[in-house]
Coordinates of C-alpha atoms and ligand atoms in Angstrom, one line a residue:
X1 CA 0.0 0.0 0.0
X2 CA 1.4 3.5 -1.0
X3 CA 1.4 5.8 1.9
X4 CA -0.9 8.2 0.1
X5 CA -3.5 5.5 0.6
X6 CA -2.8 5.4 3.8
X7 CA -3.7 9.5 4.1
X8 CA -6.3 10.5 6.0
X9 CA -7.3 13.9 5.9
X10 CA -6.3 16.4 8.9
X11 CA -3.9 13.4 9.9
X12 CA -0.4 14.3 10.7
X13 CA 2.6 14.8 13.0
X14 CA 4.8 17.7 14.2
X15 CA 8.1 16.0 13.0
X16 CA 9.6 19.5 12.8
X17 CA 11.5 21.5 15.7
X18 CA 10.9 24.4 16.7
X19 CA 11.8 27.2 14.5
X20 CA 15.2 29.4 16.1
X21 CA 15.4 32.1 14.0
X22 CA 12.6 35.0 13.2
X23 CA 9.6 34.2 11.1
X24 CA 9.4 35.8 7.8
X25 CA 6.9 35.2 5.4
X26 CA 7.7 35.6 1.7
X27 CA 5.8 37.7 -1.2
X28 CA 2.9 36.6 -1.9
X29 CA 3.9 36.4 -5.9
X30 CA 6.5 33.7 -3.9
X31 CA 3.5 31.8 -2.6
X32 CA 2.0 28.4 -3.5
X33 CA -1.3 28.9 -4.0
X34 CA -2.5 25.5 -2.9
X35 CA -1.3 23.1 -0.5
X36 CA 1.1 20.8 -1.6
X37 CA -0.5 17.1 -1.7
X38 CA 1.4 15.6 1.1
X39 CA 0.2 12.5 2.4
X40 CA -1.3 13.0 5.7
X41 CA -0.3 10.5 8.1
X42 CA 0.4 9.9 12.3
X43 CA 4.1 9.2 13.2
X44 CA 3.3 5.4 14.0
X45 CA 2.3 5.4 10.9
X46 CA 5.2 6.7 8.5
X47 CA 6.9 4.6 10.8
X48 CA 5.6 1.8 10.2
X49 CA 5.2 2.4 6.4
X50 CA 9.0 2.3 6.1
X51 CA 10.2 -0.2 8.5
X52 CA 7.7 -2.6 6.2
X53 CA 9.5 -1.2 2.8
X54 CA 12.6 -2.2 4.7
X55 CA 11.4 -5.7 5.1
X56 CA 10.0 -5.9 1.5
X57 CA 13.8 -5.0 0.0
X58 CA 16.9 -6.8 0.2
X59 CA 20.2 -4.3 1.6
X60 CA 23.5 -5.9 2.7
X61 CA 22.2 -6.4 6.0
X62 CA 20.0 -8.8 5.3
X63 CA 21.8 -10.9 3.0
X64 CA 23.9 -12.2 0.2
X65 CA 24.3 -9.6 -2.4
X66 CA 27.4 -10.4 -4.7
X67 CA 26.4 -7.7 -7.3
X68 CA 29.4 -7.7 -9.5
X69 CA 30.6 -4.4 -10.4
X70 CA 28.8 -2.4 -7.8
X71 CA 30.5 -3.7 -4.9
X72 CA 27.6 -3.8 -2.4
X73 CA 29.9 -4.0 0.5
X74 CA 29.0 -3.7 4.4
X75 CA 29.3 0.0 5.4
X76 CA 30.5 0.0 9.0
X77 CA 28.4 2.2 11.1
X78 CA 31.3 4.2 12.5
X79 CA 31.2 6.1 9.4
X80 CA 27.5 7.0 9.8
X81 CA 28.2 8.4 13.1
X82 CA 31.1 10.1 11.6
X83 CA 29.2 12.0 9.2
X84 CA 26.5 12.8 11.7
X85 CA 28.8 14.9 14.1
X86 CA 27.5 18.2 14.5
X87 CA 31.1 19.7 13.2
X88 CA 30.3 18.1 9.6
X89 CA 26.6 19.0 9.3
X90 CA 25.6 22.4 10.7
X91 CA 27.7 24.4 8.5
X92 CA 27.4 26.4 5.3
X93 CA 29.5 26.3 1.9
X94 CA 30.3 30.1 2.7
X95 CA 31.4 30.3 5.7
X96 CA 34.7 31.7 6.4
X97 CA 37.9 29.6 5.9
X98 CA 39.3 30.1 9.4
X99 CA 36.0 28.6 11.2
X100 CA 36.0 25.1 9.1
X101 CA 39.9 23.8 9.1
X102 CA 38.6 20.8 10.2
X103 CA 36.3 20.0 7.5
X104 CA 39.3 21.4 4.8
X105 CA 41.3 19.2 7.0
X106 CA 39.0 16.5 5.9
X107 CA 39.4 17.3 2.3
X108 CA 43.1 17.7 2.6
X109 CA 43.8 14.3 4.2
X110 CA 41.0 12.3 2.2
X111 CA 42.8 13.7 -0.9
X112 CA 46.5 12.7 0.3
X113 CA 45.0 9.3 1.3
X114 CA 43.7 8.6 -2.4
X115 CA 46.8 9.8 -3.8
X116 CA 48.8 7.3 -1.5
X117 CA 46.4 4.9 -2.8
X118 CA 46.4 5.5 -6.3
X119 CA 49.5 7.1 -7.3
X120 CA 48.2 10.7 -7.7
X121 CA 49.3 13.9 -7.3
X122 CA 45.8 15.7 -7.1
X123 CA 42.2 15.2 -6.2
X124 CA 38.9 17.2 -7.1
X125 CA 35.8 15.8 -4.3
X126 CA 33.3 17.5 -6.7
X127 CA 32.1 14.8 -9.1
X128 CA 29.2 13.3 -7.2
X129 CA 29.2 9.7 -9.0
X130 CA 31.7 8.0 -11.0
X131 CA 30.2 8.9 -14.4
X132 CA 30.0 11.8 -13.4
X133 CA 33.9 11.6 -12.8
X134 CA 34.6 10.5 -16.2
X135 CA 33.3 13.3 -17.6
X136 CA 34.8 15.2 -15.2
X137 CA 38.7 13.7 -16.6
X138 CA 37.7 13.4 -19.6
X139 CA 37.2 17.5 -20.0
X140 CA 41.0 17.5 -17.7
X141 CA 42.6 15.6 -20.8
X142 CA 40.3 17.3 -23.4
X143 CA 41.6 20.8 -21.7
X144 CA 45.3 19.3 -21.4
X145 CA 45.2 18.6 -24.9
X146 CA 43.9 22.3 -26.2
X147 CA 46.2 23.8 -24.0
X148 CA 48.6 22.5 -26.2
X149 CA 47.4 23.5 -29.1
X150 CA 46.2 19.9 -30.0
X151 CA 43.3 21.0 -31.1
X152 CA 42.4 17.8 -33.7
X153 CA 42.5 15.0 -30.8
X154 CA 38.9 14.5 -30.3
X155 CA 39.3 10.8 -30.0
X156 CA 39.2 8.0 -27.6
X157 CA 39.7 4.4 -27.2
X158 CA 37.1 2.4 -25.2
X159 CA 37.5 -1.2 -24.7
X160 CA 34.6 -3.3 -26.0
X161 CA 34.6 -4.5 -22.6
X162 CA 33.8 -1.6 -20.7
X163 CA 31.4 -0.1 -18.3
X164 CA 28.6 1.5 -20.4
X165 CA 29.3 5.0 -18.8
X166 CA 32.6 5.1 -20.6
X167 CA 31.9 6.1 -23.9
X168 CA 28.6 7.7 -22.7
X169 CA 31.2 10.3 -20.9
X170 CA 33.3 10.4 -24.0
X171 CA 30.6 11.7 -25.7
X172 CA 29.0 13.9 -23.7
X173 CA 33.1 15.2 -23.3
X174 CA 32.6 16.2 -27.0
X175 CA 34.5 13.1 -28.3
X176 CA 33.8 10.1 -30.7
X177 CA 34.7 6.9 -29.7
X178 CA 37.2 4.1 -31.2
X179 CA 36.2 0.8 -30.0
X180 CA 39.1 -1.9 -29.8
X181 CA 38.3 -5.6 -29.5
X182 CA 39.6 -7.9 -26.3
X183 CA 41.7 -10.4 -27.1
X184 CA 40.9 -14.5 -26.6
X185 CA 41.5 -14.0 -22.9
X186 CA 39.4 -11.1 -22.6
X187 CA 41.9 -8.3 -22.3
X188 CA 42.9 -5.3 -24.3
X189 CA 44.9 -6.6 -27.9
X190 CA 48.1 -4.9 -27.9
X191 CA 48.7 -5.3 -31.3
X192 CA 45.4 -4.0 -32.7
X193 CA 46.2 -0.7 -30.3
X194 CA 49.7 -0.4 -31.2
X195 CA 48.5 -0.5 -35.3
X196 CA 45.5 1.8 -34.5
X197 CA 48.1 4.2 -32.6
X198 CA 51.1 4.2 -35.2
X199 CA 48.5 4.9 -37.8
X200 CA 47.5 8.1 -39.1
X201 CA 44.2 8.1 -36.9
X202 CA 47.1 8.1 -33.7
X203 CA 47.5 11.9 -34.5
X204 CA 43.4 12.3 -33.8
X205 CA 43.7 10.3 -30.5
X206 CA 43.1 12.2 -27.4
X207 CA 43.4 9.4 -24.7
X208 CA 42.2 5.3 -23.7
X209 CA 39.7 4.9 -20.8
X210 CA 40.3 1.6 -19.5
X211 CA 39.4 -0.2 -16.2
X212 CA 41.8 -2.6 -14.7
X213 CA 41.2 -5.0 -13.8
X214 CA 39.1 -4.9 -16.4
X215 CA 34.7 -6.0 -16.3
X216 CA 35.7 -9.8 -16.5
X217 CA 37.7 -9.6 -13.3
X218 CA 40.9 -9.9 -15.1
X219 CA 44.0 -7.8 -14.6
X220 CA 45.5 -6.7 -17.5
X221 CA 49.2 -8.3 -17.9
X222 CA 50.3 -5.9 -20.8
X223 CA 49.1 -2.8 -18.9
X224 CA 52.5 -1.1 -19.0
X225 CA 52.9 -1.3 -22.8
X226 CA 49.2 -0.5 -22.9
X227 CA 50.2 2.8 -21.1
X228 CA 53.2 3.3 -23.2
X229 CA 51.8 2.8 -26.4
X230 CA 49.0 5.6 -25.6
X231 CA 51.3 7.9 -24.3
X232 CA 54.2 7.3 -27.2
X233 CA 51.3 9.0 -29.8
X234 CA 50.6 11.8 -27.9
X235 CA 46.9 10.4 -25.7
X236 CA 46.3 10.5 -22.4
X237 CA 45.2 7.3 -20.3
X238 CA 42.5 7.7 -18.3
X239 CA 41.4 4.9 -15.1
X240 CA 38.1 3.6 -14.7
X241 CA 39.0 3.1 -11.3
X242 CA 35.1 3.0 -9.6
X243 CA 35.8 -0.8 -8.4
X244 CA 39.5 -0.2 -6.8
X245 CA 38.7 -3.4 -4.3
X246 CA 41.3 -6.0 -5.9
X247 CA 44.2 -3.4 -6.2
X248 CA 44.1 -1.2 -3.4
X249 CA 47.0 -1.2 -1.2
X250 CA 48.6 -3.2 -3.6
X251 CA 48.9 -1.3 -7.1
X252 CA 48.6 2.1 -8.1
X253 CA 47.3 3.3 -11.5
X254 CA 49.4 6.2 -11.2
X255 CA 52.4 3.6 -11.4
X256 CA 50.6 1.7 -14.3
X257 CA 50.9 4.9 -16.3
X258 CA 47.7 6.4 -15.9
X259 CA 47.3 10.1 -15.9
X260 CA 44.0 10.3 -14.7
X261 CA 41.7 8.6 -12.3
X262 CA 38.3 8.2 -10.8
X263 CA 37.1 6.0 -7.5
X264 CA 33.3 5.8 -6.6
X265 CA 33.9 6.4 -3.3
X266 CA 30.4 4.7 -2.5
X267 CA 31.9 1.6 -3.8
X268 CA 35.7 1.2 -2.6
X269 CA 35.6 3.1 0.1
X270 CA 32.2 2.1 1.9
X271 CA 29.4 4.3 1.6
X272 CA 26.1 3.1 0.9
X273 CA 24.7 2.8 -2.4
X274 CA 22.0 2.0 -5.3
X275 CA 19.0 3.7 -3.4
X276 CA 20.6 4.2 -0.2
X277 CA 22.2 8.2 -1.0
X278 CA 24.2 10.1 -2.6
X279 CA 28.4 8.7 -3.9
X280 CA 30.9 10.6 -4.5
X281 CA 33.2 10.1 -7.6
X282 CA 36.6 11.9 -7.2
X283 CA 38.9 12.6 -10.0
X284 CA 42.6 12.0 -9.1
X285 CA 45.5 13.1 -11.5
X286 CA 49.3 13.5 -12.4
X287 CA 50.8 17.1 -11.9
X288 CA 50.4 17.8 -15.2
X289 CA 46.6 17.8 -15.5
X290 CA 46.6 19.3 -11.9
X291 CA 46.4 22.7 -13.0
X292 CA 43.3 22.0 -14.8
X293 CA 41.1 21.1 -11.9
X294 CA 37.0 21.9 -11.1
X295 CA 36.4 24.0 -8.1
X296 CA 38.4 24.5 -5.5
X297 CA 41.2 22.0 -3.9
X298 CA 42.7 22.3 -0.3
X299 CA 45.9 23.2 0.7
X300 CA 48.2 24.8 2.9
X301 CA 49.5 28.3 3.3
X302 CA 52.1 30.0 3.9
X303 CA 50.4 31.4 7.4
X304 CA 50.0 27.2 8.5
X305 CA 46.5 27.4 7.9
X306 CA 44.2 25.6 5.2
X307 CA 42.8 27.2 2.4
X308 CA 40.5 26.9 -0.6
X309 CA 42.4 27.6 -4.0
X310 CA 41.3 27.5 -7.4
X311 CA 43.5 25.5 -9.9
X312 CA 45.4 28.4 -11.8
X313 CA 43.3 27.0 -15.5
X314 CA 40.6 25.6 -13.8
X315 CA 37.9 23.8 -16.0
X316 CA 35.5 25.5 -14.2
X317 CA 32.9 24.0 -11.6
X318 CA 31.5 20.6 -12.2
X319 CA 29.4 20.6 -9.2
X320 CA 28.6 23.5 -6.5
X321 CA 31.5 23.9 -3.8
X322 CA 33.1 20.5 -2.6
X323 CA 31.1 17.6 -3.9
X324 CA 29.1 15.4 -1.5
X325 CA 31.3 16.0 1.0
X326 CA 29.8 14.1 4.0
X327 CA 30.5 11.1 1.2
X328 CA 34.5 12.2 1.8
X329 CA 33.6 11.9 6.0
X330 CA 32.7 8.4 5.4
X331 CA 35.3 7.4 3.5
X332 CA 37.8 9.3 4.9
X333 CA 36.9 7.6 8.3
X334 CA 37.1 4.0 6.3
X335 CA 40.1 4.5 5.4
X336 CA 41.3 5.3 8.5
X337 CA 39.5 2.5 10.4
X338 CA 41.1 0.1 8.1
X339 CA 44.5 2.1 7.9
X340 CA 47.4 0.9 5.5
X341 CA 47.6 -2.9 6.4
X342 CA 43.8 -2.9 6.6
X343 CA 42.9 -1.4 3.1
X344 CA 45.7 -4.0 1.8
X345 CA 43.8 -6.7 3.6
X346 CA 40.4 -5.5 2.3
X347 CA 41.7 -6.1 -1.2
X348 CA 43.5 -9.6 -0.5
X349 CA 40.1 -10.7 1.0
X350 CA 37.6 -9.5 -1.5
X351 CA 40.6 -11.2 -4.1
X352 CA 40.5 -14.7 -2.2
X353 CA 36.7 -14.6 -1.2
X354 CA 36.5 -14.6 -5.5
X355 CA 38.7 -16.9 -6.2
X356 CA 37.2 -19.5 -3.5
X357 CA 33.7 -19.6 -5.1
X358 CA 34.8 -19.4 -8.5
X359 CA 36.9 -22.3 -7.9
X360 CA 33.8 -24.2 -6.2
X361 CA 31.4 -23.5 -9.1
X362 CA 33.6 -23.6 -12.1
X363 CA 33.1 -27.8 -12.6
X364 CA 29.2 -27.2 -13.2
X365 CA 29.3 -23.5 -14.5
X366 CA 31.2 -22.3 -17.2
X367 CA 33.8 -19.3 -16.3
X368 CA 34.0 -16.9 -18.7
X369 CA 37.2 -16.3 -20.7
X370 CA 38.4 -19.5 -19.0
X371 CA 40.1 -17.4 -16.2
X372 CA 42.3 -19.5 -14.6
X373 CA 42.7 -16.8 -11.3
X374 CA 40.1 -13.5 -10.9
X375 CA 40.8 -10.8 -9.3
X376 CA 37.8 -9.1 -6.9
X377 CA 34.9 -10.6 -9.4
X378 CA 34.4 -13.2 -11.7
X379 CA 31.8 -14.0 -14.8
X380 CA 30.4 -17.4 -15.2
X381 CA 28.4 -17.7 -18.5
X382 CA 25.9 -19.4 -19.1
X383 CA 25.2 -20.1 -22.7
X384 CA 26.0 -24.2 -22.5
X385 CA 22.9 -24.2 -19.7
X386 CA 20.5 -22.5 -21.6
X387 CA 21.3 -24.6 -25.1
X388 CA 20.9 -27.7 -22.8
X389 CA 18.0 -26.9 -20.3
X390 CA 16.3 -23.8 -21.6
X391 CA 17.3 -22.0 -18.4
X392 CA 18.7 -18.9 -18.8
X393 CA 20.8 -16.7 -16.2
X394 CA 18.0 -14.6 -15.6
X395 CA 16.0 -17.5 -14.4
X396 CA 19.1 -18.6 -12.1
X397 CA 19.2 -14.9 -10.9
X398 CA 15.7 -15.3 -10.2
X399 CA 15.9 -18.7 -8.4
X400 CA 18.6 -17.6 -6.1
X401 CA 16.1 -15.2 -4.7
X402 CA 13.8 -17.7 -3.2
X403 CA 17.3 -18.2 -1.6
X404 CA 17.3 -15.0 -0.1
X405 CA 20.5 -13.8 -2.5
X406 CA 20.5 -10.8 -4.3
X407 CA 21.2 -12.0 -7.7
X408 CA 25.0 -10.8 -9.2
X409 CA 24.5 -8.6 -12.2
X410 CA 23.4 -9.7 -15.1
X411 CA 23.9 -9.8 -18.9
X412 CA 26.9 -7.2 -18.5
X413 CA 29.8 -7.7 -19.8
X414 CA 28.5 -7.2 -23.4
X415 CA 31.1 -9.1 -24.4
X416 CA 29.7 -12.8 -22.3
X417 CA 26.0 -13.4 -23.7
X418 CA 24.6 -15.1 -20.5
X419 CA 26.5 -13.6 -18.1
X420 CA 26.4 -13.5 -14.3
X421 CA 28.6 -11.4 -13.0
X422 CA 29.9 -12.1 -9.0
X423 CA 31.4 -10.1 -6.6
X424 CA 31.3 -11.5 -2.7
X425 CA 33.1 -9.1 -1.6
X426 CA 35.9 -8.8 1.6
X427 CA 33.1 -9.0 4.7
X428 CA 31.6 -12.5 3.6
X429 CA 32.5 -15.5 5.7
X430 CA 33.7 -19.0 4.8
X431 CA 30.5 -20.1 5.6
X432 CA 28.3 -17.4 4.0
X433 CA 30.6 -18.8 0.8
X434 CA 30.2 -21.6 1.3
X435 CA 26.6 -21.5 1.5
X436 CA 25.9 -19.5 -1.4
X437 CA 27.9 -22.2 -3.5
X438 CA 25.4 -24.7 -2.3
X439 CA 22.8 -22.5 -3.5
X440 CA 24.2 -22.0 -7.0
X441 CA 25.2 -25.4 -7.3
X442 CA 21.5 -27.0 -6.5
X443 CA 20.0 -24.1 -9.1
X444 CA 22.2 -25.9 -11.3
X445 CA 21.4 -29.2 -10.8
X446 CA 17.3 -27.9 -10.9
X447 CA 17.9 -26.6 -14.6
X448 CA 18.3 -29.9 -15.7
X449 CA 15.9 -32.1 -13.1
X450 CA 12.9 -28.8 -13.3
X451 CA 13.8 -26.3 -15.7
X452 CA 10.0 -25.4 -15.1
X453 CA 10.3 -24.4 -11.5
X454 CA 13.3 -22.0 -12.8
X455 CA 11.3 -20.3 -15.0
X456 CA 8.5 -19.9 -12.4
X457 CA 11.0 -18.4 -10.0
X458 CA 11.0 -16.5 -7.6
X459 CA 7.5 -17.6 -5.6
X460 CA 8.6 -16.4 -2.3
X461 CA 9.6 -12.5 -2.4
X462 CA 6.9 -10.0 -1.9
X463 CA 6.5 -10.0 -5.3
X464 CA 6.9 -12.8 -8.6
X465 CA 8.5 -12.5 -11.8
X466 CA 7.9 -8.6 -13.1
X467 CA 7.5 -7.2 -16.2
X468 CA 10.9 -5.8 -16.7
X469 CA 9.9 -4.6 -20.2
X470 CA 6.4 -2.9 -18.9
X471 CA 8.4 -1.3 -16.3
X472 CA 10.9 0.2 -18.7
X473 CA 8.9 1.1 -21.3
X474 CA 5.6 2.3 -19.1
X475 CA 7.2 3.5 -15.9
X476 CA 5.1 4.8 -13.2
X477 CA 7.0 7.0 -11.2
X478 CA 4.4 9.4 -9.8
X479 CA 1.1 8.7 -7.6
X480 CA -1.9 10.6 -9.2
X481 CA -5.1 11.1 -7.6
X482 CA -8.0 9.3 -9.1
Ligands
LIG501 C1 29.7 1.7 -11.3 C2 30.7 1.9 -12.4 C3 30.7 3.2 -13.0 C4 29.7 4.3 -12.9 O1 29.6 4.8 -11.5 P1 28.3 5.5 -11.1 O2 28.6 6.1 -9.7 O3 27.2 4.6 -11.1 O4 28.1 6.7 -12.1 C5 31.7 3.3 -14.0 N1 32.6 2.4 -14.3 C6 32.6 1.2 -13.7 C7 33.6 0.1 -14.0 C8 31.6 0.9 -12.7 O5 31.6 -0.3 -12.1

């Protein structure tokens, strides 16, 4: 039931506190002239509206959810408290330097943590998600390159394997987009890059967006020459870095070559996401695109205290003030929870928790690329079971529901036709593994003894099979009133 059906008229509560500052009543030409149609409901009842939404939708804390490529990772609740303190939330954008250094404090040490972390030299906090990032380094290199007079590269590599925001950014940057294939084991093919960059078209190449590892969960071996060969013809090479769990602490893009980085913070670095707020995608890059940066960037003067600055050839602002900066409180305060043994751990875990049910599934379900060892995620596909037994991954996704897990993502890569993509993530136990496996492995063993059941699936969740085609064609997003 939506809570507007549960309205009653003259219902309500006084949620509000009590006002501290003078009354003041706007013009009247300011004025609604009717109401607003709020539902009208008793506390007890909002309430109890939402703690039943809760129940009907599944969050990491109530189970399973190895969504691959959006790391749906436990979000300690440290970091909530964090970002509730008092110092963090009653203040305003314009306030005067000397009465926030903590919270620039907060931007200057969250941006020397990612730099440790990535290999950077400088950070911008504004991008508030990680597509949002891209186009955010994508105008860096686009400016880089103008500024140098390289006025005709407009054009980018994006592997065929990548995360459907990259050349959406590219193009919104103003850019067209060179695909180049993967190779037999799914990475970037070196030679088809090195002809397409020593070719007249390598003159017209403005940089190569790449995420590594890549969407398969593989790292790329020949990412050095990658790097080189970009670089060698004049491009930039920009770091998809919005899932950073299987390399941080251990590798740095910035050593890899890359110029330019993003992170969704509100996927490394635990802060809740898909639904559950806002992210925070921060743009990290090498001195030589620093200069370029949105807004405004932290640092310290010559009288010891902090100050805003704006990047002598700023791009300009890509979001007001500081980003989501309560987003940088969270995962500022990760980071140091975890510190630099524990952010290396995070990754070795999230690495070996892969590994561990790959390993355990790959004799019944087919691993994409044949990938021998994974990094943070893995991608089983599952054309062989559909051919045999009609069921398809979405039916699996849809049977592990009645299991109470949140299905991995599906159909993506592009590149794997019936993918499931799985990511378990560093805070799962053995036995939360283990049991999952079992789960996967007897949805296995149903396609072939009861494909029909598959198909039927899921009968248990507050809702059965939907029409995902109705819903994204015909959305209803809005109650109306009869
Ligand atoms: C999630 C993701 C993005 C996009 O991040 P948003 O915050 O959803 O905009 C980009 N690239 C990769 C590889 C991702 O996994």
């Amino acid at each position: 039931m939506l809570i507007y059906e549960k309205s009653r008229k003259g219902r309500g509560c006084q949620l509000l506190p009590k006002c501290d500052v003078e009354e003041y009543t706007p013009d009247k030409a300011h004025l609604r002239e009717e109401a607003p149609k709020l539902p009208q409901v008793s506390e007890v009842d909002i309430s109890r509206h939402y703690s039943e939404l809760s129940r009907k939708a599944h969050g990491v804390n109530d189970g399973f959810y190895p969504l691959g490529s959006c790391t749906m990772k436990y979000n300690p609740r440290v970091n909530e408290k964090t970002a509730a303190l008092a110092g963090f939330t009653a203040i305003h954008p314009l306030q005067p330097e000397h009465t926030v250094q903590g919270c620039l404090q907060v931007l200057e040490e969250g941006e020397k943590a990612l730099n440790e972390i990535t290999g950077m030299d400088a950070f911008t906090f504004q991008p508030a998600a990680g597509a949002h990032g891209e186009f955010t380094g994508l105008l860096l290199i686009k400016a880089y390159h103008l500024a140098n007079g390289d006025t005709q590269r407009t054009k980018i590599i994006v592997p065929d394997s990548a995360h459907g925001t990259n050349p959406a950014s590219a193009v919104m940057a103003g850019m067209s987009v060179i695909n180049v294939d993967s190779d037999q084991s799914g990475c970037v093919d070196v030679d088809k890059l090195r002809q397409l960059c020593e070719s007249e078209e390598g003159k017209e190449i403005a940089g190569l967006m790449l995420t590594n590892p890549n969407t398969a969960g593989l790292f790329d071996p020949n990412i050095l020459e990658i790097t080189d060969i970009i670089h060698s013809c004049g491009g930039q090479v920009y770091y998809d870095g919005a899932n950073l769990n299987a390399i941080m602490g251990i590798a740095r893009p910035g050593d890899m070559g890359f110029d330019c980085v993003h992170l969704n913070l509100h996927k490394t670095f635990s802060t809740p996401h898909g639904g559950g707020g806002p992210g925070a995608g921060p743009v990290g890059c090498k001195e030589h695109l620093a200069g370029f940066l949105p807004g405004k960037v932290v640092r310290k003067g010559e009288d010891g205290a902090l100050h805003l600055v704006k990047p002598e050839k700023s791009l300009g602002e890509m979001k007001n003030f500081y980003g989501n900066f309560l987003v940088v409180v969270k995962a500022l305060t990760y980071i140091k929870t975890l510190g630099a043994e524990g952010i290396r751990n995070a990754s070795e875990n999230a690495v070996l928790n892969a590994n561990y049910m790959m390993a355990k599934l790959r004799d019944k379900y087919d691993i994409a690329f044949d990938t021998k060892i994974c990094m943070h995620e893995f991608v089983m596909d599952l054309s062989r079971l559909l051919k045999e037994t009609g069921v398809s991954a979405m039916d699996i996704a849809k049977g592990l529901l009645d299991h109470g897990i949140h299905p991995p993502t599906m159909y993506f890569p592009l590149t794997v036709h019936e993918a499931l993509m799985v990511e378990p993530t560093e805070t799962e136990s053995r036995e939360t593994l283990d049991w999952a496996i079992d789960v996967f492995l007897s949805l296995y063993e149903k396609a072939y003894s009861d494909p029909e059941a598959l198909h039927r699936a899921p009968e248990t969740t507050p809702v059965g099979r939907l029409d995902e085609v109705g819903a994204a064609r015909h959305p209803v997003l809005r109650f109306t009133e009869e």
